[in-house]
Coordinates of C-alpha atoms and ligand atoms in Angstrom, one line a residue:
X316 CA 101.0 6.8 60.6
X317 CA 103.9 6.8 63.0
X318 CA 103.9 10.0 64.7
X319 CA 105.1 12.7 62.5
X320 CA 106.1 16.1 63.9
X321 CA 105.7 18.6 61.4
X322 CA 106.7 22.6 62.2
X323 CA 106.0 25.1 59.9
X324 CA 108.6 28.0 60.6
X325 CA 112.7 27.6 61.0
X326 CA 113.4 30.8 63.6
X327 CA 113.6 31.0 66.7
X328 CA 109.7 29.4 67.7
X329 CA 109.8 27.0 65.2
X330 CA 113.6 25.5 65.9
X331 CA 112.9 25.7 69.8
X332 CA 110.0 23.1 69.3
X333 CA 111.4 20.9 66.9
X334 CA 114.8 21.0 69.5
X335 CA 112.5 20.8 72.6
X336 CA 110.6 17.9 71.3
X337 CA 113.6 16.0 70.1
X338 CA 114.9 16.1 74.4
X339 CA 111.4 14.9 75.1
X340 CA 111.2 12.1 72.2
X341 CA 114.3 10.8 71.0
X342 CA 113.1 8.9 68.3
X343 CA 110.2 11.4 66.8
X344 CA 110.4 11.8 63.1
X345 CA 110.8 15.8 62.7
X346 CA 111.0 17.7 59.6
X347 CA 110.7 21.6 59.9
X348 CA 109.5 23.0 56.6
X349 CA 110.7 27.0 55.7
X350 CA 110.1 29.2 53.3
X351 CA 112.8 30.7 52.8
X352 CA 116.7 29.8 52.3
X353 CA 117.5 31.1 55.9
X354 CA 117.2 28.9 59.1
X355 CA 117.7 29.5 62.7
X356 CA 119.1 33.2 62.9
X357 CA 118.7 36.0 65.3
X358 CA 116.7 38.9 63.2
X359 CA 117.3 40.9 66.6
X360 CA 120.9 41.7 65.7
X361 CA 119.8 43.1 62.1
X362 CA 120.3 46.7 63.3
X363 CA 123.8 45.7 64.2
X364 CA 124.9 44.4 61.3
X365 CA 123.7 47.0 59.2
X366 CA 125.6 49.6 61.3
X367 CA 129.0 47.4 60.6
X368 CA 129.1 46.8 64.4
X369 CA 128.8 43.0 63.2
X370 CA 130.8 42.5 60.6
X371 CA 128.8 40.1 58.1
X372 CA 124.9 39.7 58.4
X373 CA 125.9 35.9 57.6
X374 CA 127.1 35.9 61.7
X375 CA 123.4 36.5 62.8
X376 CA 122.9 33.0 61.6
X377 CA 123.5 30.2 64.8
X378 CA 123.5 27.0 63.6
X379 CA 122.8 25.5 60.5
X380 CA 120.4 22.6 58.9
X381 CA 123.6 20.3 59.3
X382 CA 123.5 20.8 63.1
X383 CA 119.5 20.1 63.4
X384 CA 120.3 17.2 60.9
X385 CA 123.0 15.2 63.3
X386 CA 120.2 15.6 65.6
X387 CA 117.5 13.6 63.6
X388 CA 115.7 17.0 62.7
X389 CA 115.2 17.4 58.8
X390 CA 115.1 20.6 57.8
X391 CA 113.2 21.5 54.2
X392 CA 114.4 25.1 53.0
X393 CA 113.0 26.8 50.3
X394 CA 109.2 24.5 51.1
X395 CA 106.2 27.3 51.5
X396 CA 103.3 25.9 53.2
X397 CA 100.7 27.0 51.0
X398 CA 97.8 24.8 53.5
X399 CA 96.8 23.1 56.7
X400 CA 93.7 20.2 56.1
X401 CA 93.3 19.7 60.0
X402 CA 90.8 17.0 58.5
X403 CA 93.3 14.6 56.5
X404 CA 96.0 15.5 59.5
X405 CA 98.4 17.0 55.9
X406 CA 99.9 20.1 54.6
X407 CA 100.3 20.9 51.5
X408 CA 103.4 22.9 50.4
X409 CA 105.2 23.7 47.1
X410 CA 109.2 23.1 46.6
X411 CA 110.5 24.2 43.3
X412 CA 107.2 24.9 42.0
X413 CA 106.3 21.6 42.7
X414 CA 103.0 21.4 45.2
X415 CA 103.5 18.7 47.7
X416 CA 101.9 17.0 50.6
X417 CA 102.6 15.6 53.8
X418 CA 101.5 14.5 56.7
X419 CA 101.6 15.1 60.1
X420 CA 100.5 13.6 63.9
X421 CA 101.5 16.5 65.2
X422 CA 102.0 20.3 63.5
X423 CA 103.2 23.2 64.8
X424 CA 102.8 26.5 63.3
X425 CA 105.9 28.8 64.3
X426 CA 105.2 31.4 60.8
X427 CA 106.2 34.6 62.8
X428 CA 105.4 37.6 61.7
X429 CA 105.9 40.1 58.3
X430 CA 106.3 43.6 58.3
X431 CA 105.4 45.6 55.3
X432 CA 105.4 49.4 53.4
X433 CA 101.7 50.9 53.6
X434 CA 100.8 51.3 50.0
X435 CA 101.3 54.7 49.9
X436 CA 102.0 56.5 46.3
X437 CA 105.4 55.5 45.3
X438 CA 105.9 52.6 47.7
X439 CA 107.6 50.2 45.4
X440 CA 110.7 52.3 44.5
X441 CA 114.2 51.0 44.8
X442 CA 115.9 52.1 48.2
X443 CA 112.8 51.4 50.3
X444 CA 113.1 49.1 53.3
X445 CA 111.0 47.1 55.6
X446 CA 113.4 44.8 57.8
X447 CA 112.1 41.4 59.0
X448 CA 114.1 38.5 57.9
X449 CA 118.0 38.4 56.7
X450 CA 117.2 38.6 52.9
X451 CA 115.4 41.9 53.9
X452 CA 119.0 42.7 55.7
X453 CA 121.0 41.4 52.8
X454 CA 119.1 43.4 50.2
X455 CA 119.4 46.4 52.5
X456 CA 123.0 46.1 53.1
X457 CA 123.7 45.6 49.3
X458 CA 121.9 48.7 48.8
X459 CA 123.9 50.7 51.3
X460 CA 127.0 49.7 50.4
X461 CA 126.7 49.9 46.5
X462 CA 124.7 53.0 46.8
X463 CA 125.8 54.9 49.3
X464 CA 122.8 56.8 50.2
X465 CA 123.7 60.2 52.0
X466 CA 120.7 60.7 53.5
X467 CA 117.8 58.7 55.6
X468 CA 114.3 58.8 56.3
X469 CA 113.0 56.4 58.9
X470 CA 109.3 55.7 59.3
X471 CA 107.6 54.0 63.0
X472 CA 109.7 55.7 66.6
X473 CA 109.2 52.3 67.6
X474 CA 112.1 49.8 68.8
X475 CA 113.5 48.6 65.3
X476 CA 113.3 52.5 64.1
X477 CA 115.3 53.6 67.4
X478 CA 117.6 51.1 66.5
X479 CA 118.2 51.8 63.0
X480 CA 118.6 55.7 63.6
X481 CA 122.0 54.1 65.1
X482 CA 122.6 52.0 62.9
X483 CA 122.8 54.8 59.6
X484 CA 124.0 57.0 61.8
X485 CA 127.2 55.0 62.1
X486 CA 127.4 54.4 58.7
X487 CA 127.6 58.3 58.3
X488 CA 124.2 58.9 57.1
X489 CA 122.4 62.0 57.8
X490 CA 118.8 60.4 59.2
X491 CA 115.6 62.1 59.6
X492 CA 113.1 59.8 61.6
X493 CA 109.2 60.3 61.1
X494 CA 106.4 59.3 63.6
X495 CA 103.0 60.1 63.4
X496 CA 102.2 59.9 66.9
X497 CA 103.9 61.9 70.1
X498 CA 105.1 59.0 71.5
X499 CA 108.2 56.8 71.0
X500 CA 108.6 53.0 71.2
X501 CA 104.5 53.0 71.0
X502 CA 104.2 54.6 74.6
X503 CA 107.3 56.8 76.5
X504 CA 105.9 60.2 76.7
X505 CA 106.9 63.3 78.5
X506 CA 110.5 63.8 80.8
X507 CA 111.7 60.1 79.4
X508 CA 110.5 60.5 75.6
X509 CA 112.5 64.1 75.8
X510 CA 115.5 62.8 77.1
X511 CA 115.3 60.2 74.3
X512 CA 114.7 63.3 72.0
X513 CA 117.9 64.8 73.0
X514 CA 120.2 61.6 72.5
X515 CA 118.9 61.4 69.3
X516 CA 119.5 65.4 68.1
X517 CA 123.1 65.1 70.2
X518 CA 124.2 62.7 67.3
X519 CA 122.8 64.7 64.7
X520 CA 119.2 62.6 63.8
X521 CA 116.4 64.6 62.9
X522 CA 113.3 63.5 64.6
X523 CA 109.7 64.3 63.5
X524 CA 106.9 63.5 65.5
X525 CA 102.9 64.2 64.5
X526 CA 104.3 64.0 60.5
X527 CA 102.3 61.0 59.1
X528 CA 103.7 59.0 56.1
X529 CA 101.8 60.0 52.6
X530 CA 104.1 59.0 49.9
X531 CA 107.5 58.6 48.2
X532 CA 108.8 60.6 45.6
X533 CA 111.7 59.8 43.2
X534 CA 114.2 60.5 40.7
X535 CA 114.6 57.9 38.4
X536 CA 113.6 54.5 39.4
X537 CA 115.0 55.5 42.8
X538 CA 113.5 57.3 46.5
X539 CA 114.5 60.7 46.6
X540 CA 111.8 62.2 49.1
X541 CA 109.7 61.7 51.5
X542 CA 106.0 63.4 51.9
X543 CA 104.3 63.8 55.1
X544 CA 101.2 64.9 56.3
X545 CA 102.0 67.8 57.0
X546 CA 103.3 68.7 53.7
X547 CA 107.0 68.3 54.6
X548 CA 109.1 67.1 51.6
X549 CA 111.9 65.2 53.1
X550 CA 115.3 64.2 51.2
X551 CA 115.8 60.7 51.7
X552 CA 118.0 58.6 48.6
X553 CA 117.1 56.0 51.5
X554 CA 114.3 54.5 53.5
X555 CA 113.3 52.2 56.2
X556 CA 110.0 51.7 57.3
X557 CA 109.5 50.4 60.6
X558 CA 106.1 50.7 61.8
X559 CA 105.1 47.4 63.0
X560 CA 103.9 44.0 61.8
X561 CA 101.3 41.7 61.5
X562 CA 101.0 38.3 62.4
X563 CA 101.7 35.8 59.7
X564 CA 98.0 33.7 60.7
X565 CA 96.4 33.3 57.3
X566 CA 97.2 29.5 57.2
X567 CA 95.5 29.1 60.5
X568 CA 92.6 30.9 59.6
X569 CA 92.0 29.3 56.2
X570 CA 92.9 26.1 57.9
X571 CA 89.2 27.3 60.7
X572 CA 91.6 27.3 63.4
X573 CA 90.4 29.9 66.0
X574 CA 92.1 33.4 65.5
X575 CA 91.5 36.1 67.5
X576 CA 91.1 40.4 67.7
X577 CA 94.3 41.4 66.9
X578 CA 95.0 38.5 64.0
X579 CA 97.1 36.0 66.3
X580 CA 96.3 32.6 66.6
X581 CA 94.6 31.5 69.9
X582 CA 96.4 29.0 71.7
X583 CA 95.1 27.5 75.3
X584 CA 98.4 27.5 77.9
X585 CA 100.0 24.8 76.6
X586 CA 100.1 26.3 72.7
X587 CA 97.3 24.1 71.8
X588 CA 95.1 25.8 69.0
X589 CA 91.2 25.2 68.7
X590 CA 92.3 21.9 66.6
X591 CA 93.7 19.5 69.7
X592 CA 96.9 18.1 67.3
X593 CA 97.7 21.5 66.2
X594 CA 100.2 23.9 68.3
X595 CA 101.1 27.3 67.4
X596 CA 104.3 29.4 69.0
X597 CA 105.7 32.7 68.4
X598 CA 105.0 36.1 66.7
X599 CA 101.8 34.0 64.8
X600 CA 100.2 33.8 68.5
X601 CA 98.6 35.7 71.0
X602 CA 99.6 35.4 74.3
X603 CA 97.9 35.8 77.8
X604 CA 99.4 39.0 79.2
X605 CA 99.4 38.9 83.0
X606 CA 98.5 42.3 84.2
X607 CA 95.7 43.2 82.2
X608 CA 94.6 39.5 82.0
X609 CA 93.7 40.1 77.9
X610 CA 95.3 38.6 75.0
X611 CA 97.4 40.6 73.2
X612 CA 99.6 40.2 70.3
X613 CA 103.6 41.4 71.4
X614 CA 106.1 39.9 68.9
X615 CA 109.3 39.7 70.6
X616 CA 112.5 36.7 70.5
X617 CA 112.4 35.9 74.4
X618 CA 108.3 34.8 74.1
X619 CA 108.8 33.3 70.8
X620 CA 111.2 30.8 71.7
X621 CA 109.8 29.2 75.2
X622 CA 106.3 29.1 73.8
X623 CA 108.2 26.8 70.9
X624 CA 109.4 24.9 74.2
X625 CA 106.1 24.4 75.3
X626 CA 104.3 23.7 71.9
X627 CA 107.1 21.1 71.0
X628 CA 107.4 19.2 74.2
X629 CA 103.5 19.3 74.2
X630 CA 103.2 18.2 71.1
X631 CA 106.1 15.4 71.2
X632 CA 104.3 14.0 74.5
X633 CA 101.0 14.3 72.9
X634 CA 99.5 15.7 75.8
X635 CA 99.6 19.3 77.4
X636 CA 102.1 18.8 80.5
X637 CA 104.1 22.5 80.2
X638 CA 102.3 25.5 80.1
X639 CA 103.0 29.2 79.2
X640 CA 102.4 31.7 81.7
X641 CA 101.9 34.5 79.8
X642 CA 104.0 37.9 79.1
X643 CA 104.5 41.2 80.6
X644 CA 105.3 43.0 78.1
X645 CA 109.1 43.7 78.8
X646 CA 111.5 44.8 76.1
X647 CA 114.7 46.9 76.4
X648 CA 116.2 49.3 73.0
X649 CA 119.7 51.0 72.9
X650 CA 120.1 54.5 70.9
X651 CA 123.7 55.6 71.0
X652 CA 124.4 55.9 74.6
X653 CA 121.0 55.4 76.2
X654 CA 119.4 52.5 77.0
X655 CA 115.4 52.7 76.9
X656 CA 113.7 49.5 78.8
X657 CA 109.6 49.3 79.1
X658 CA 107.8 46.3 81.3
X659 CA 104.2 46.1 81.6
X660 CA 101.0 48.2 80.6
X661 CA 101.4 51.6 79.7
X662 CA 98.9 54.5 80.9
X663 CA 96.6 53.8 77.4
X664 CA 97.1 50.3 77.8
X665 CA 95.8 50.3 81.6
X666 CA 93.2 52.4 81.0
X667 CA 91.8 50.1 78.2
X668 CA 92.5 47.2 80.5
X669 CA 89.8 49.3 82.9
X670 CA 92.4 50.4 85.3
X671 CA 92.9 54.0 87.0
X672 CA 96.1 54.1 86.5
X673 CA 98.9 57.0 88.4
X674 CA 102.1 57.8 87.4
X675 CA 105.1 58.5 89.5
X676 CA 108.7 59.4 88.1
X677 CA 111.8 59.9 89.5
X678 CA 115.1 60.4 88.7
X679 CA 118.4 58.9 90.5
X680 CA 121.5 58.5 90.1
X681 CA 123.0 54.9 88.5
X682 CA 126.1 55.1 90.7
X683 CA 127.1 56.7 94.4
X684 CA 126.9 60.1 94.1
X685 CA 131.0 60.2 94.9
X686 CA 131.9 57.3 92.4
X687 CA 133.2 58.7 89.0
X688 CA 131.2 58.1 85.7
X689 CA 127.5 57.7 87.6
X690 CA 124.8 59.1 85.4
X691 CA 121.1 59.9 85.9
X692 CA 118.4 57.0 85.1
X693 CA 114.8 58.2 84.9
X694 CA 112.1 56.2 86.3
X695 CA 107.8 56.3 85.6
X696 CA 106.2 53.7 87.3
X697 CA 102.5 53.0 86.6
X698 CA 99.9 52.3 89.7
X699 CA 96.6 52.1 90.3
X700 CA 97.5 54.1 93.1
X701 CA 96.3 51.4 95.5
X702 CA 99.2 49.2 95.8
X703 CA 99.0 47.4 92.0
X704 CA 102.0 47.9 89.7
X705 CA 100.7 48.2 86.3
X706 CA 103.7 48.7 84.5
X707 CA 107.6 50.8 84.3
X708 CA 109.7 52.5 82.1
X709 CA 113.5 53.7 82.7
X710 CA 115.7 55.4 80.4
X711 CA 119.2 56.0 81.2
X712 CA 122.9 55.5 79.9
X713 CA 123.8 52.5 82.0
X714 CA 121.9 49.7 84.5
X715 CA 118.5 50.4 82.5
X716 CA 118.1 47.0 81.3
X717 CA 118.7 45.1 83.9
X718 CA 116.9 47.2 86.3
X719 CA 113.6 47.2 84.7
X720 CA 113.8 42.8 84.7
X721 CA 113.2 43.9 88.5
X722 CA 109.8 45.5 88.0
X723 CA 109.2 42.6 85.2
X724 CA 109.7 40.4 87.6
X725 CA 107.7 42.4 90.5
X726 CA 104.9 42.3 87.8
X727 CA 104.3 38.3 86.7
X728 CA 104.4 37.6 90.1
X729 CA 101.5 40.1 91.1
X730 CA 103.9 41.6 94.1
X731 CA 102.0 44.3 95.8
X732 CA 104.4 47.9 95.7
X733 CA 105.2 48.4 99.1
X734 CA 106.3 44.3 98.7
X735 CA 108.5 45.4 96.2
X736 CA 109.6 48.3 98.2
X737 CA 110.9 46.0 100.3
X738 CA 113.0 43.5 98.6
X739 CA 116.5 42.9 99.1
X740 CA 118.5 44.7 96.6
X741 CA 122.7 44.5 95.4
X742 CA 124.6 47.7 96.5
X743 CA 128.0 48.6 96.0
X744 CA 129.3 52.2 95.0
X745 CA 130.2 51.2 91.0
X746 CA 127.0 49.6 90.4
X747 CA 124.3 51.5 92.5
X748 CA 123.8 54.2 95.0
X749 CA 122.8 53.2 98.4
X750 CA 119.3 52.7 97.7
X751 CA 118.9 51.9 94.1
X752 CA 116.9 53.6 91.7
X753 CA 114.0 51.0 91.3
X754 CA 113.6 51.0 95.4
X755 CA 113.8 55.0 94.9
X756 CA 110.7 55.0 92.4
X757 CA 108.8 52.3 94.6
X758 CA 109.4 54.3 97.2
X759 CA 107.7 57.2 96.0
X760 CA 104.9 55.2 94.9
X761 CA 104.3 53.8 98.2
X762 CA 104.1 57.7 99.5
X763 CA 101.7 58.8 97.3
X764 CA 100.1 55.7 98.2
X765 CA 99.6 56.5 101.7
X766 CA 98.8 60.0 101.5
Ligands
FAD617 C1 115.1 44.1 63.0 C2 114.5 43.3 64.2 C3 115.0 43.5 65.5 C4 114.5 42.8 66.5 N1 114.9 43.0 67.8 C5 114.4 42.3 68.8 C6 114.9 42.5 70.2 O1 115.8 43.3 70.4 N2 114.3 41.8 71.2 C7 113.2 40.9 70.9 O2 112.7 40.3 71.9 N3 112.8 40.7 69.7 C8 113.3 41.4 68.6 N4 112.8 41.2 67.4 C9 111.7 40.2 67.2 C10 112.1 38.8 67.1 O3 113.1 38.7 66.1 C11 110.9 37.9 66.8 O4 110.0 38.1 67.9 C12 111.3 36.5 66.6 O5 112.1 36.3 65.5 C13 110.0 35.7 66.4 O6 110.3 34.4 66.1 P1 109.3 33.4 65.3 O7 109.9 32.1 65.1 O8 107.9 33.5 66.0 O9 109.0 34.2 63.9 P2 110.0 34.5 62.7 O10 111.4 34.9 63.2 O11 109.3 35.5 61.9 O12 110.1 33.2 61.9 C14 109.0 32.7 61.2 C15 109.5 31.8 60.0 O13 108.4 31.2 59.4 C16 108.6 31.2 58.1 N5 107.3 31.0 57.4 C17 106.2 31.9 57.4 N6 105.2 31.4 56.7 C18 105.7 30.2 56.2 C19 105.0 29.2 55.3 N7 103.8 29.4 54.9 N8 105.8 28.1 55.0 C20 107.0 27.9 55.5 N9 107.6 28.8 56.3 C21 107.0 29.9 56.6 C22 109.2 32.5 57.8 O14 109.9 32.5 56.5 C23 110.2 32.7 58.9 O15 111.4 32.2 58.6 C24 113.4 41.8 66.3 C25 112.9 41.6 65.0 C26 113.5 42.3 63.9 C27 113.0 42.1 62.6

């Protein structure tokens, strides 16, 4: 066989190997095969075109099969990999209903993830929700604009729902957003989670927290209500259920490719799988996170794609000479006028890791005090109160999320707090006071540190 590429997956992991390995190996036969009719968008703008802030959900989408084409890249759309026989080296996939095989020197599995609606009574009414890929978007969009729904329930506090409160809300729709836990975005708690609170009633979003999703209730064939556990009845001719997703790893795993706790595939640094011709990258995978030293499962865009860098130009060179280094954990939400930005473990998350962690917070302002239209940015930085950063948050209205790439930074390089005290940062009145508010929370670590 000359040596095929296959990758299973056109987004963003997928399309980053099959482009990586193309620099690497000009003359590699590469076909990417995808399920569905979309290739190469950017699902992280979804929010935004729902709200109207991008104007057609048909912009999220960055190039198309005719640019991978002039590249010698063949895209298949509409082709579902239905198995992997890591014997025979093939796949087997059906197009139009017809099953097909093909076979492969190389695969890479870039199958993301898929987010679903618990099967809770009434789940399968019109006007319910779950957003992952843009036919999700297009149907919801339809929906919104044919049906105008008035009113909004959003299930999961996490990023997506955050960002969808904004979203409706722009659209004029009254929202109510549900939780069943007491945190938001899966960990900010106390003076940052209230001040998240607040921008969210300020523009009129109701938010419930504690209230667990138990079912839907209609009129017609349509949502009209939402039913909590605590026996709140909700209006809602709407719904969008955000509360998280699960790797898409069932190929791998039927395929007796090593999976592991939290349903990821295993991959060695350099995206290998347990089957040495076989490469995985993306929302599928665990990764190595570098504070705790476990492997977790953290779907996010910025992961996704240089792990396809590393599984293509692995698998194009047919040996492992680029590695992944693992994550962090960093990811950064806006809500109206804040912006929300989280880097590595929280206190739960460090305390399962078998840390003891601290917490400090402080609040500073984002500007000099005498330079108009500063704000205040909060800061919580976990410790282990012996000179380890475990892990920040910040939530403020301006230079949150590019502050917290700092600590991000501080933290996949293992730098030591009273290091990071120390390191060199920008001033100037419009963009920072004197000492900026990341040297500010250091700071106080550092005292507590030495007392
Ligand atoms: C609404 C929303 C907002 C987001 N915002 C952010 C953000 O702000 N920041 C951030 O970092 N991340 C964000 N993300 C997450 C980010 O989009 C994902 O981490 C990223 O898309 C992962 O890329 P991937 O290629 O691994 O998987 P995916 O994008 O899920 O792509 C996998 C592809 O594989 C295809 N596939 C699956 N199984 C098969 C099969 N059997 N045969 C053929 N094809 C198959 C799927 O159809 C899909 O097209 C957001 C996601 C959503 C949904």
């Amino acid at each position: 066989l000359q040596p095929h590429l296959v990758i299973i997956g056109g987004v963003a992991a997928g399309l980053a190997a099959a482009m990586e390995a193309r620099r690497r190996a000009a003359n590699l036969r590469i076909t990417v095969l995808e399920r569905t009719g979309d290739i190469s968008y950017g699902a992280c703008g979804i929010p935004y075109a729902l709200s109207g802030l991008i104007s057609d959900i048909e912009k999220l989408t960055v190039h198309s099969a005719w640019y991978f084409s002039e590249r010698g890249i063949e895209i298949r759309v509409h082709c579902e990999v239905t198995a992997i026989l890591p014997a025979r080296s093939t796949v087997e996939f059906t197009e139009s209903g017809q099953v097909h095989q093909l076979e492969y020197s190389h695969l890479v599995i870039a199958t993301g993830a898929s987010a679903s609606c618990p099967p809770v009574p009434g789940h399968q009414e019109d006007g319910i929700f779950v957003l992952r890929n843009l036919q999700d978007a297009r149907r919801a969009n339809e929906f919104l604009n044919n049906r105008q729904p008035r009113k909004a329930a959003i299930i999961g506090a996490g990023y997506i729902g955050l960002e969808m409160a904004e979203a409706l809300t722009a659209r004029g729709i009254q929202v109510t957003l549900i939780d069943g836990g007491s945190v938001l975005m899966g960990s900010l708690e106390g003076a940052l989670r209230d001040r998240v609170l607040d921008e969210l009633r300020n523009h009129g979003v109701e938010v419930l927290l504690g209230e667990r999703l138990t079912a839907f209730e209609s009129v017609g064939d349509r949502v009209s209500r939402v039913i909590t556990s605590g026996d709140r009845s909700i209006d809602a001719d709407v719904v969008f259920v955000a509360i998280g997703a699960k790797p898409n790893s069932d190929l791998a795993r039927d395929a007796r490719l090593e999976i592991g706790a939290r349903g990821g595939i295993i991959t060695g640094p350099g995206q290998q799988t347990s089957v040495s011709n076989i490469f995985a990258a993306g929302d599928c995978c665990e990764v190595l996170h570098r504070v705790s030293g476990r492997r977790v499962w953290l779907p996010l865009g910025q992961p996704a794609v240089k792990q396809g860098w590393i599984a293509g130009a692995n698998a194009a060179l047919d040996r492992v000479i680029e590695r992944y280094g693992g994550v962090v954990g960093t990811n950064a939400v806006k809500v109206f006028d804040l912006e929300i930005a989280r880097t590595g473990l929280s206190v739960e998350d460090a305390i399962e890791a078998g840390f003891q962690p601290q917490t400090s917070e402080m609040s500073s302002p984002s500007r000099a005090a005498y330079f108009p239209g500063g704000s205040r940015i909060l800061t919580r930085v976990i410790h282990d109160g012996r000179g380890k950063l475990l892990g920040a948050e910040m939530v403020g209205k301006e230079g949150v999320a590019q502050r917290i790439n700092v600590f991000a930074t501080a933290l996949y390089s293992d730098v030591r707090t009273e290091d990071l005290g120390q390191t060199d940062l920008a001033y100037a009145p419009p963009f920072a006071p004197t000492v900026d508010p990341v040297l500010r929370a250091v700071f106080e670590v550092v005292r507590l540190e030495s007392r």
